[in-house]
Amino acid sequence: MSLREILAGPALGLWRLARLVHPAEESSFRILLFHDIPQSQRQAFQSLVGGLAARNALIDPAEAARRLGGGGGKPGVLLSFDDGFVSNLAVAETVLAPLGAKALFFVCPGLMELSGEAQGAAIAANILRGRREAPEAVMDWAAVERLRAAGHVIGNHTLDHRRLSDLSPGQRAEQIGRSAEMLTARLGERADWFAYTFGDVASIDAAALAEIGRHHRFCRSGVRGSNDSDTPPLALRGNHVDLAASPAWQALAVEGGLDFRYRAQRCRLDGMVNGL
C-alpha cells in the first residue's frame, strides 16, 4: 500500500472535523474532472456518483451557471468529462441516466473527425503526449448528439487538444475559435463552456484566456478548489478524481481536502483573468 493510501483515511477524518468548524460556503460548488472511464473503473465511478446522488449533492450545468451569477443553494458537485472518449457515453447512459444526473462533456471536434489509426495517433500524441497508446477512441458526432439529446451539456476542449500556452496567436485562435464554430454549426447553439487542455497554470496564459472569453462564458481549469459567485468565470476550479485510488482518497479530492496544495495556482490563474 502506498503512503498516499496509508494517510488517506486519517487525513479524511481530520478534514471532516475541520469542516464541522468551518463548513463549505453556501452556494459553492465543486466541479469534478474525469477522462476515460475504463470498464475496470466503472464500479468505482458508480459508487462515487451514486453516493453523491444519495446525498442530493449533484447539480447540473444550468444550476452551476445560476450560482456563478449569484444564485443561492447548498454546496453541490458538478460532474465533467474531458477529451470525449467513447466510455463517456457508456457511463452517461448506464450510470448517470438512472440517477437523473446531467454533466458537462468537453470534446475536441478536430479529433472527432479523424478515424482509425489517424485518430489513435493524434490521441497518443496530443492527449497522452507520447507516453502510451490511445486507450480508446473518442466519440463521433452522433454520440455527442445523443449526449446532448439526453440533457447533457457539450463544451469546447480545443480543436485537437493542443496546449494553448505553446501556440502562436494564429494557432491559438484556430484551436479555440474554429472549434467553437464547429460545435455551433453541428449542435445549433453556442457552447458556453470551455475547458483548457492539461488544466494546470503552465498550460494557459492571459492571451489564451482572452481568446476563450471571446467565444465562451465559462472556462474550467484543472486547478483544485471550489467555485462560487466570486470565482472569475474564466478561472473556474476543476478537481480530478483518481478512480484507481481508495474511496478515502477520492473523498478527499471531492470534499476539498487537497485544495491547500493548489492555493498558489489559484492565485496565479485569478491574476491572469483579472489582468484582462
PDB file of C-alpha atoms in Angstrom:
ATOM      1  CA  MET A   1       0.000   0.000   0.000  1.00  0.00           C
ATOM      2  CA  SER A   2       1.342   3.445  -0.942  1.00  0.00           C
ATOM      3  CA  LEU A   3       1.987   6.206   1.582  1.00  0.00           C
ATOM      4  CA  ARG A   4      -0.863   8.153  -0.014  1.00  0.00           C
ATOM      5  CA  GLU A   5      -3.326   5.392   0.761  1.00  0.00           C
ATOM      6  CA  ILE A   6      -1.994   4.901   4.285  1.00  0.00           C
ATOM      7  CA  LEU A   7      -2.525   8.575   5.052  1.00  0.00           C
ATOM      8  CA  ALA A   8      -5.827   8.990   3.199  1.00  0.00           C
ATOM      9  CA  GLY A   9      -8.113   7.679   5.962  1.00  0.00           C
ATOM     10  CA  PRO A  10      -6.651   9.762   8.827  1.00  0.00           C
ATOM     11  CA  ALA A  11      -6.414  12.829   6.576  1.00  0.00           C
ATOM     12  CA  LEU A  12     -10.066  12.498   5.577  1.00  0.00           C
ATOM     13  CA  GLY A  13     -11.108  12.197   9.212  1.00  0.00           C
ATOM     14  CA  LEU A  14      -9.194  15.344  10.151  1.00  0.00           C
ATOM     15  CA  TRP A  15     -10.586  17.222   7.152  1.00  0.00           C
ATOM     16  CA  ARG A  16     -14.160  16.351   8.065  1.00  0.00           C
ATOM     17  CA  LEU A  17     -13.578  17.515  11.636  1.00  0.00           C
ATOM     18  CA  ALA A  18     -12.253  20.804  10.275  1.00  0.00           C
ATOM     19  CA  ARG A  19     -15.351  21.121   8.094  1.00  0.00           C
ATOM     20  CA  LEU A  20     -17.565  20.896  11.172  1.00  0.00           C
ATOM     21  CA  VAL A  21     -15.897  24.074  12.414  1.00  0.00           C
ATOM     22  CA  HIS A  22     -15.579  25.786   9.036  1.00  0.00           C
ATOM     23  CA  PRO A  23     -18.263  24.397   6.694  1.00  0.00           C
ATOM     24  CA  ALA A  24     -18.224  24.991   2.956  1.00  0.00           C
ATOM     25  CA  GLU A  25     -19.646  28.296   1.786  1.00  0.00           C
ATOM     26  CA  GLU A  26     -23.328  28.320   0.917  1.00  0.00           C
ATOM     27  CA  SER A  27     -23.935  28.283  -2.854  1.00  0.00           C
ATOM     28  CA  SER A  28     -20.417  26.978  -3.537  1.00  0.00           C
ATOM     29  CA  PHE A  29     -19.921  24.004  -5.814  1.00  0.00           C
ATOM     30  CA  ARG A  30     -17.084  21.810  -6.930  1.00  0.00           C
ATOM     31  CA  ILE A  31     -16.521  20.582 -10.480  1.00  0.00           C
ATOM     32  CA  LEU A  32     -15.228  17.016 -10.615  1.00  0.00           C
ATOM     33  CA  LEU A  33     -12.998  16.140 -13.564  1.00  0.00           C
ATOM     34  CA  PHE A  34     -12.849  12.742 -15.265  1.00  0.00           C
ATOM     35  CA  HIS A  35     -11.391  11.475 -18.543  1.00  0.00           C
ATOM     36  CA  ASP A  36     -11.982   7.984 -19.941  1.00  0.00           C
ATOM     37  CA  ILE A  37     -13.746   5.562 -17.594  1.00  0.00           C
ATOM     38  CA  PRO A  38     -12.441   2.067 -18.429  1.00  0.00           C
ATOM     39  CA  GLN A  39     -14.504  -0.971 -17.537  1.00  0.00           C
ATOM     40  CA  SER A  40     -12.166  -1.701 -14.621  1.00  0.00           C
ATOM     41  CA  GLN A  41     -13.188   1.608 -13.004  1.00  0.00           C
ATOM     42  CA  ARG A  42     -16.933   1.604 -13.728  1.00  0.00           C
ATOM     43  CA  GLN A  43     -17.859   0.227 -10.305  1.00  0.00           C
ATOM     44  CA  ALA A  44     -15.730   2.830  -8.539  1.00  0.00           C
ATOM     45  CA  PHE A  45     -17.344   5.561 -10.634  1.00  0.00           C
ATOM     46  CA  GLN A  46     -20.833   4.248  -9.952  1.00  0.00           C
ATOM     47  CA  SER A  47     -20.169   4.081  -6.206  1.00  0.00           C
ATOM     48  CA  LEU A  48     -18.814   7.620  -6.129  1.00  0.00           C
ATOM     49  CA  VAL A  49     -21.593   9.201  -8.180  1.00  0.00           C
ATOM     50  CA  GLY A  50     -24.292   7.101  -6.523  1.00  0.00           C
ATOM     51  CA  GLY A  51     -23.139   8.315  -3.118  1.00  0.00           C
ATOM     52  CA  LEU A  52     -23.261  11.940  -4.242  1.00  0.00           C
ATOM     53  CA  ALA A  53     -26.742  11.451  -5.684  1.00  0.00           C
ATOM     54  CA  ALA A  54     -27.941   9.809  -2.451  1.00  0.00           C
ATOM     55  CA  ARG A  55     -26.854  12.939  -0.562  1.00  0.00           C
ATOM     56  CA  ASN A  56     -28.591  15.180  -3.125  1.00  0.00           C
ATOM     57  CA  ALA A  57     -25.217  16.761  -3.805  1.00  0.00           C
ATOM     58  CA  LEU A  58     -25.253  16.663  -7.617  1.00  0.00           C
ATOM     59  CA  ILE A  59     -26.078  19.813  -9.577  1.00  0.00           C
ATOM     60  CA  ASP A  60     -26.357  20.286 -13.337  1.00  0.00           C
ATOM     61  CA  PRO A  61     -24.564  22.832 -15.574  1.00  0.00           C
ATOM     62  CA  ALA A  62     -27.539  25.201 -15.581  1.00  0.00           C
ATOM     63  CA  GLU A  63     -27.538  25.278 -11.777  1.00  0.00           C
ATOM     64  CA  ALA A  64     -23.779  25.882 -11.774  1.00  0.00           C
ATOM     65  CA  ALA A  65     -24.236  28.840 -14.127  1.00  0.00           C
ATOM     66  CA  ARG A  66     -27.005  30.200 -11.903  1.00  0.00           C
ATOM     67  CA  ARG A  67     -24.765  30.050  -8.841  1.00  0.00           C
ATOM     68  CA  LEU A  68     -21.912  31.757 -10.655  1.00  0.00           C
ATOM     69  CA  GLY A  69     -24.387  34.550 -11.322  1.00  0.00           C
ATOM     70  CA  GLY A  70     -25.176  34.920  -7.627  1.00  0.00           C
ATOM     71  CA  GLY A  71     -27.915  32.331  -7.095  1.00  0.00           C
ATOM     72  CA  GLY A  72     -28.142  30.523  -3.772  1.00  0.00           C
ATOM     73  CA  GLY A  73     -28.245  26.877  -2.740  1.00  0.00           C
ATOM     74  CA  LYS A  74     -26.461  24.369  -0.572  1.00  0.00           C
ATOM     75  CA  PRO A  75     -22.937  23.240  -1.555  1.00  0.00           C
ATOM     76  CA  GLY A  76     -23.015  20.920  -4.573  1.00  0.00           C
ATOM     77  CA  VAL A  77     -20.995  18.954  -7.102  1.00  0.00           C
ATOM     78  CA  LEU A  78     -20.990  19.193 -10.913  1.00  0.00           C
ATOM     79  CA  LEU A  79     -19.615  16.317 -12.992  1.00  0.00           C
ATOM     80  CA  SER A  80     -17.410  16.987 -16.026  1.00  0.00           C
ATOM     81  CA  PHE A  81     -15.548  14.813 -18.526  1.00  0.00           C
ATOM     82  CA  ASP A  82     -12.616  15.832 -20.723  1.00  0.00           C
ATOM     83  CA  ASP A  83     -11.486  14.614 -24.161  1.00  0.00           C
ATOM     84  CA  GLY A  84     -14.728  12.937 -25.304  1.00  0.00           C
ATOM     85  CA  PHE A  85     -13.722   9.295 -25.015  1.00  0.00           C
ATOM     86  CA  VAL A  86     -16.334   6.735 -26.064  1.00  0.00           C
ATOM     87  CA  SER A  87     -16.623   5.431 -22.495  1.00  0.00           C
ATOM     88  CA  ASN A  88     -18.167   8.791 -21.562  1.00  0.00           C
ATOM     89  CA  LEU A  89     -21.314   7.913 -23.490  1.00  0.00           C
ATOM     90  CA  ALA A  90     -21.449   4.499 -21.837  1.00  0.00           C
ATOM     91  CA  VAL A  91     -21.304   5.878 -18.286  1.00  0.00           C
ATOM     92  CA  ALA A  92     -23.748   8.641 -19.194  1.00  0.00           C
ATOM     93  CA  GLU A  93     -26.324   6.092 -20.314  1.00  0.00           C
ATOM     94  CA  THR A  94     -25.693   3.369 -17.725  1.00  0.00           C
ATOM     95  CA  VAL A  95     -24.725   5.342 -14.599  1.00  0.00           C
ATOM     96  CA  LEU A  96     -25.868   8.951 -14.926  1.00  0.00           C
ATOM     97  CA  ALA A  97     -29.208   8.384 -16.678  1.00  0.00           C
ATOM     98  CA  PRO A  98     -30.728   6.172 -13.933  1.00  0.00           C
ATOM     99  CA  LEU A  99     -29.774   8.854 -11.383  1.00  0.00           C
ATOM    100  CA  GLY A 100     -31.152  11.716 -13.450  1.00  0.00           C
ATOM    101  CA  ALA A 101     -27.702  13.335 -13.363  1.00  0.00           C
ATOM    102  CA  LYS A 102     -26.614  15.819 -16.045  1.00  0.00           C
ATOM    103  CA  ALA A 103     -22.968  16.601 -16.733  1.00  0.00           C
ATOM    104  CA  LEU A 104     -20.525  18.611 -18.834  1.00  0.00           C
ATOM    105  CA  PHE A 105     -18.701  16.834 -21.665  1.00  0.00           C
ATOM    106  CA  PHE A 106     -15.746  18.674 -23.186  1.00  0.00           C
ATOM    107  CA  VAL A 107     -14.872  17.470 -26.689  1.00  0.00           C
ATOM    108  CA  CYS A 108     -12.278  18.154 -29.399  1.00  0.00           C
ATOM    109  CA  PRO A 109     -14.048  18.402 -32.802  1.00  0.00           C
ATOM    110  CA  GLY A 110     -10.826  18.013 -34.761  1.00  0.00           C
ATOM    111  CA  LEU A 111     -10.083  14.659 -33.140  1.00  0.00           C
ATOM    112  CA  MET A 112     -13.688  13.571 -33.621  1.00  0.00           C
ATOM    113  CA  GLU A 113     -13.398  13.999 -37.374  1.00  0.00           C
ATOM    114  CA  LEU A 114     -10.422  11.638 -37.570  1.00  0.00           C
ATOM    115  CA  SER A 115     -10.841   7.873 -37.551  1.00  0.00           C
ATOM    116  CA  GLY A 116      -8.905   4.658 -37.160  1.00  0.00           C
ATOM    117  CA  GLU A 117      -5.129   4.842 -36.943  1.00  0.00           C
ATOM    118  CA  ALA A 118      -5.060   8.592 -37.600  1.00  0.00           C
ATOM    119  CA  GLN A 119      -7.278   9.278 -34.622  1.00  0.00           C
ATOM    120  CA  GLY A 120      -5.357   6.884 -32.388  1.00  0.00           C
ATOM    121  CA  ALA A 121      -2.063   8.533 -33.327  1.00  0.00           C
ATOM    122  CA  ALA A 122      -3.467  12.010 -32.653  1.00  0.00           C
ATOM    123  CA  ILE A 123      -4.822  10.959 -29.249  1.00  0.00           C
ATOM    124  CA  ALA A 124      -1.473   9.398 -28.319  1.00  0.00           C
ATOM    125  CA  ALA A 125       0.457  12.480 -29.436  1.00  0.00           C
ATOM    126  CA  ASN A 126      -1.835  15.312 -28.299  1.00  0.00           C
ATOM    127  CA  ILE A 127      -3.643  13.959 -25.228  1.00  0.00           C
ATOM    128  CA  LEU A 128      -1.170  11.400 -23.899  1.00  0.00           C
ATOM    129  CA  ARG A 129       1.960  13.294 -25.073  1.00  0.00           C
ATOM    130  CA  GLY A 130       3.543  10.091 -26.370  1.00  0.00           C
ATOM    131  CA  ARG A 131       3.523   8.310 -23.005  1.00  0.00           C
ATOM    132  CA  ARG A 132       1.289   5.471 -24.196  1.00  0.00           C
ATOM    133  CA  GLU A 133      -1.093   4.469 -26.942  1.00  0.00           C
ATOM    134  CA  ALA A 134      -4.687   5.692 -27.036  1.00  0.00           C
ATOM    135  CA  PRO A 135      -6.802   3.734 -24.507  1.00  0.00           C
ATOM    136  CA  GLU A 136      -9.906   4.040 -26.689  1.00  0.00           C
ATOM    137  CA  ALA A 137     -11.408   6.152 -29.463  1.00  0.00           C
ATOM    138  CA  VAL A 138     -13.208   9.432 -28.982  1.00  0.00           C
ATOM    139  CA  MET A 139     -16.914   9.837 -29.639  1.00  0.00           C
ATOM    140  CA  ASP A 140     -18.214  10.732 -33.084  1.00  0.00           C
ATOM    141  CA  TRP A 141     -20.779  13.454 -33.718  1.00  0.00           C
ATOM    142  CA  ALA A 142     -23.678  11.016 -33.435  1.00  0.00           C
ATOM    143  CA  ALA A 143     -22.596  10.031 -29.916  1.00  0.00           C
ATOM    144  CA  VAL A 144     -22.174  13.676 -28.892  1.00  0.00           C
ATOM    145  CA  GLU A 145     -25.640  14.440 -30.224  1.00  0.00           C
ATOM    146  CA  ARG A 146     -27.022  11.551 -28.133  1.00  0.00           C
ATOM    147  CA  LEU A 147     -25.488  13.107 -25.030  1.00  0.00           C
ATOM    148  CA  ARG A 148     -26.990  16.476 -25.861  1.00  0.00           C
ATOM    149  CA  ALA A 149     -30.405  14.939 -26.558  1.00  0.00           C
ATOM    150  CA  ALA A 150     -30.249  13.306 -23.110  1.00  0.00           C
ATOM    151  CA  GLY A 151     -29.868  16.730 -21.488  1.00  0.00           C
ATOM    152  CA  HIS A 152     -26.110  16.897 -21.015  1.00  0.00           C
ATOM    153  CA  VAL A 153     -24.088  19.980 -21.970  1.00  0.00           C
ATOM    154  CA  ILE A 154     -21.328  19.872 -24.583  1.00  0.00           C
ATOM    155  CA  GLY A 155     -18.304  22.117 -24.088  1.00  0.00           C
ATOM    156  CA  ASN A 156     -15.244  23.050 -26.113  1.00  0.00           C
ATOM    157  CA  HIS A 157     -11.873  21.404 -25.311  1.00  0.00           C
ATOM    158  CA  THR A 158      -9.913  22.945 -28.245  1.00  0.00           C
ATOM    159  CA  LEU A 159      -9.845  21.700 -31.797  1.00  0.00           C
ATOM    160  CA  ASP A 160      -7.457  18.779 -31.345  1.00  0.00           C
ATOM    161  CA  HIS A 161      -6.164  19.002 -27.764  1.00  0.00           C
ATOM    162  CA  ARG A 162      -3.199  21.338 -28.086  1.00  0.00           C
ATOM    163  CA  ARG A 163      -1.513  23.043 -25.107  1.00  0.00           C
ATOM    164  CA  LEU A 164      -2.621  26.661 -25.531  1.00  0.00           C
ATOM    165  CA  SER A 165       0.387  28.243 -23.842  1.00  0.00           C
ATOM    166  CA  ASP A 166       2.651  26.693 -26.512  1.00  0.00           C
ATOM    167  CA  LEU A 167       0.853  28.226 -29.502  1.00  0.00           C
ATOM    168  CA  SER A 168       1.198  31.294 -31.696  1.00  0.00           C
ATOM    169  CA  PRO A 169      -1.727  33.774 -31.776  1.00  0.00           C
ATOM    170  CA  GLY A 170      -2.985  32.282 -35.044  1.00  0.00           C
ATOM    171  CA  GLN A 171      -2.764  28.700 -33.806  1.00  0.00           C
ATOM    172  CA  ARG A 172      -4.472  29.678 -30.562  1.00  0.00           C
ATOM    173  CA  ALA A 173      -7.338  31.361 -32.419  1.00  0.00           C
ATOM    174  CA  GLU A 174      -7.815  28.226 -34.527  1.00  0.00           C
ATOM    175  CA  GLN A 175      -7.776  25.878 -31.550  1.00  0.00           C
ATOM    176  CA  ILE A 176     -10.376  27.931 -29.682  1.00  0.00           C
ATOM    177  CA  GLY A 177     -12.398  29.814 -32.287  1.00  0.00           C
ATOM    178  CA  ARG A 178     -12.500  27.231 -35.060  1.00  0.00           C
ATOM    179  CA  SER A 179     -13.523  24.548 -32.569  1.00  0.00           C
ATOM    180  CA  ALA A 180     -16.261  26.814 -31.202  1.00  0.00           C
ATOM    181  CA  GLU A 181     -17.542  27.388 -34.743  1.00  0.00           C
ATOM    182  CA  MET A 182     -17.663  23.648 -35.454  1.00  0.00           C
ATOM    183  CA  LEU A 183     -19.627  22.957 -32.281  1.00  0.00           C
ATOM    184  CA  THR A 184     -22.100  25.730 -33.052  1.00  0.00           C
ATOM    185  CA  ALA A 185     -22.569  24.575 -36.644  1.00  0.00           C
ATOM    186  CA  ARG A 186     -23.162  20.973 -35.651  1.00  0.00           C
ATOM    187  CA  LEU A 187     -25.196  21.426 -32.448  1.00  0.00           C
ATOM    188  CA  GLY A 188     -27.100  24.557 -33.408  1.00  0.00           C
ATOM    189  CA  GLU A 189     -26.120  26.721 -30.455  1.00  0.00           C
ATOM    190  CA  ARG A 190     -23.088  28.378 -28.910  1.00  0.00           C
ATOM    191  CA  ALA A 191     -21.076  26.348 -26.426  1.00  0.00           C
ATOM    192  CA  ASP A 192     -20.969  28.392 -23.212  1.00  0.00           C
ATOM    193  CA  TRP A 193     -18.376  26.161 -21.543  1.00  0.00           C
ATOM    194  CA  PHE A 194     -14.687  25.682 -22.298  1.00  0.00           C
ATOM    195  CA  ALA A 195     -12.046  23.570 -20.535  1.00  0.00           C
ATOM    196  CA  TYR A 196      -8.443  24.190 -21.444  1.00  0.00           C
ATOM    197  CA  THR A 197      -6.215  21.179 -22.018  1.00  0.00           C
ATOM    198  CA  PHE A 198      -3.961  19.731 -19.299  1.00  0.00           C
ATOM    199  CA  GLY A 199      -5.542  22.049 -16.732  1.00  0.00           C
ATOM    200  CA  ASP A 200      -2.503  23.392 -14.854  1.00  0.00           C
ATOM    201  CA  VAL A 201      -1.460  27.054 -14.823  1.00  0.00           C
ATOM    202  CA  ALA A 202       1.570  26.348 -17.037  1.00  0.00           C
ATOM    203  CA  SER A 203      -0.818  25.281 -19.832  1.00  0.00           C
ATOM    204  CA  ILE A 204      -2.678  28.606 -20.040  1.00  0.00           C
ATOM    205  CA  ASP A 205      -1.861  32.289 -20.296  1.00  0.00           C
ATOM    206  CA  ALA A 206      -3.687  35.606 -20.339  1.00  0.00           C
ATOM    207  CA  ALA A 207      -3.813  35.799 -24.141  1.00  0.00           C
ATOM    208  CA  ALA A 208      -5.435  32.363 -24.380  1.00  0.00           C
ATOM    209  CA  LEU A 209      -7.954  33.260 -21.668  1.00  0.00           C
ATOM    210  CA  ALA A 210      -8.863  36.429 -23.552  1.00  0.00           C
ATOM    211  CA  GLU A 211      -9.456  34.388 -26.721  1.00  0.00           C
ATOM    212  CA  ILE A 212     -11.545  31.875 -24.758  1.00  0.00           C
ATOM    213  CA  GLY A 213     -13.629  34.728 -23.353  1.00  0.00           C
ATOM    214  CA  ARG A 214     -14.446  35.945 -26.861  1.00  0.00           C
ATOM    215  CA  HIS A 215     -16.246  32.677 -27.593  1.00  0.00           C
ATOM    216  CA  HIS A 216     -17.401  31.274 -24.246  1.00  0.00           C
ATOM    217  CA  ARG A 217     -18.914  32.360 -20.923  1.00  0.00           C
ATOM    218  CA  PHE A 218     -17.067  29.924 -18.668  1.00  0.00           C
ATOM    219  CA  CYS A 219     -13.656  28.281 -18.604  1.00  0.00           C
ATOM    220  CA  ARG A 220     -12.853  25.348 -16.322  1.00  0.00           C
ATOM    221  CA  SER A 221      -9.286  24.630 -15.314  1.00  0.00           C
ATOM    222  CA  GLY A 222      -7.791  21.584 -13.635  1.00  0.00           C
ATOM    223  CA  VAL A 223      -6.716  23.614 -10.601  1.00  0.00           C
ATOM    224  CA  ARG A 224      -8.355  22.277  -7.457  1.00  0.00           C
ATOM    225  CA  GLY A 225     -10.810  24.357  -5.457  1.00  0.00           C
ATOM    226  CA  SER A 226     -14.442  25.292  -5.084  1.00  0.00           C
ATOM    227  CA  ASN A 227     -16.458  27.789  -7.117  1.00  0.00           C
ATOM    228  CA  ASP A 228     -18.979  30.459  -6.194  1.00  0.00           C
ATOM    229  CA  SER A 229     -20.173  33.839  -7.444  1.00  0.00           C
ATOM    230  CA  ASP A 230     -16.788  35.379  -6.537  1.00  0.00           C
ATOM    231  CA  THR A 231     -14.833  32.945  -8.733  1.00  0.00           C
ATOM    232  CA  PRO A 232     -13.832  34.513 -12.079  1.00  0.00           C
ATOM    233  CA  PRO A 233     -15.921  32.756 -14.750  1.00  0.00           C
ATOM    234  CA  LEU A 234     -12.799  32.166 -16.867  1.00  0.00           C
ATOM    235  CA  ALA A 235     -10.879  30.688 -13.913  1.00  0.00           C
ATOM    236  CA  LEU A 236     -13.213  28.012 -12.649  1.00  0.00           C
ATOM    237  CA  ARG A 237     -11.688  25.289 -10.500  1.00  0.00           C
ATOM    238  CA  GLY A 238     -11.718  21.617 -11.506  1.00  0.00           C
ATOM    239  CA  ASN A 239     -10.960  18.651  -9.282  1.00  0.00           C
ATOM    240  CA  HIS A 240      -9.553  15.493 -10.820  1.00  0.00           C
ATOM    241  CA  VAL A 241     -10.708  12.272  -9.137  1.00  0.00           C
ATOM    242  CA  ASP A 242      -8.472   9.213  -9.406  1.00  0.00           C
ATOM    243  CA  LEU A 243     -10.879   6.291  -9.660  1.00  0.00           C
ATOM    244  CA  ALA A 244      -7.993   3.858  -9.112  1.00  0.00           C
ATOM    245  CA  ALA A 245      -7.389   5.335  -5.643  1.00  0.00           C
ATOM    246  CA  SER A 246      -9.070   4.268  -2.420  1.00  0.00           C
ATOM    247  CA  PRO A 247     -12.522   5.648  -1.537  1.00  0.00           C
ATOM    248  CA  ALA A 248     -10.892   7.717   1.226  1.00  0.00           C
ATOM    249  CA  TRP A 249      -8.525   9.416  -1.223  1.00  0.00           C
ATOM    250  CA  GLN A 250     -11.361  10.010  -3.682  1.00  0.00           C
ATOM    251  CA  ALA A 251     -13.396  11.590  -0.876  1.00  0.00           C
ATOM    252  CA  LEU A 252     -10.506  13.934  -0.042  1.00  0.00           C
ATOM    253  CA  ALA A 253     -10.490  15.111  -3.656  1.00  0.00           C
ATOM    254  CA  VAL A 254     -14.273  15.509  -3.806  1.00  0.00           C
ATOM    255  CA  GLU A 255     -14.634  17.261  -0.442  1.00  0.00           C
ATOM    256  CA  GLY A 256     -11.742  19.700  -0.778  1.00  0.00           C
ATOM    257  CA  GLY A 257      -9.128  18.112   1.433  1.00  0.00           C
ATOM    258  CA  LEU A 258      -6.449  18.552  -1.252  1.00  0.00           C
ATOM    259  CA  ASP A 259      -7.192  22.194  -2.065  1.00  0.00           C
ATOM    260  CA  PHE A 260      -4.452  23.621   0.153  1.00  0.00           C
ATOM    261  CA  ARG A 261      -1.796  22.318  -2.227  1.00  0.00           C
ATOM    262  CA  TYR A 262      -3.170  24.471  -5.080  1.00  0.00           C
ATOM    263  CA  ARG A 263      -3.524  27.873  -3.454  1.00  0.00           C
ATOM    264  CA  ALA A 264      -0.630  29.403  -5.411  1.00  0.00           C
ATOM    265  CA  GLN A 265      -2.013  28.072  -8.707  1.00  0.00           C
ATOM    266  CA  ARG A 266      -5.447  29.526  -7.942  1.00  0.00           C
ATOM    267  CA  CYS A 267      -3.887  32.926  -7.249  1.00  0.00           C
ATOM    268  CA  ARG A 268      -1.895  32.844 -10.485  1.00  0.00           C
ATOM    269  CA  LEU A 269      -4.934  31.822 -12.519  1.00  0.00           C
ATOM    270  CA  ASP A 270      -7.085  34.542 -10.969  1.00  0.00           C
ATOM    271  CA  GLY A 271      -4.324  37.058 -11.664  1.00  0.00           C
ATOM    272  CA  MET A 272      -4.307  36.163 -15.356  1.00  0.00           C
ATOM    273  CA  VAL A 273      -8.060  36.684 -15.632  1.00  0.00           C
ATOM    274  CA  ASN A 274      -8.182  39.827 -13.522  1.00  0.00           C
ATOM    275  CA  GLY A 275      -5.492  41.378 -15.719  1.00  0.00           C
ATOM    276  CA  LEU A 276      -7.576  41.073 -18.886  1.00  0.00           C
TER     277      LEU A 276
END
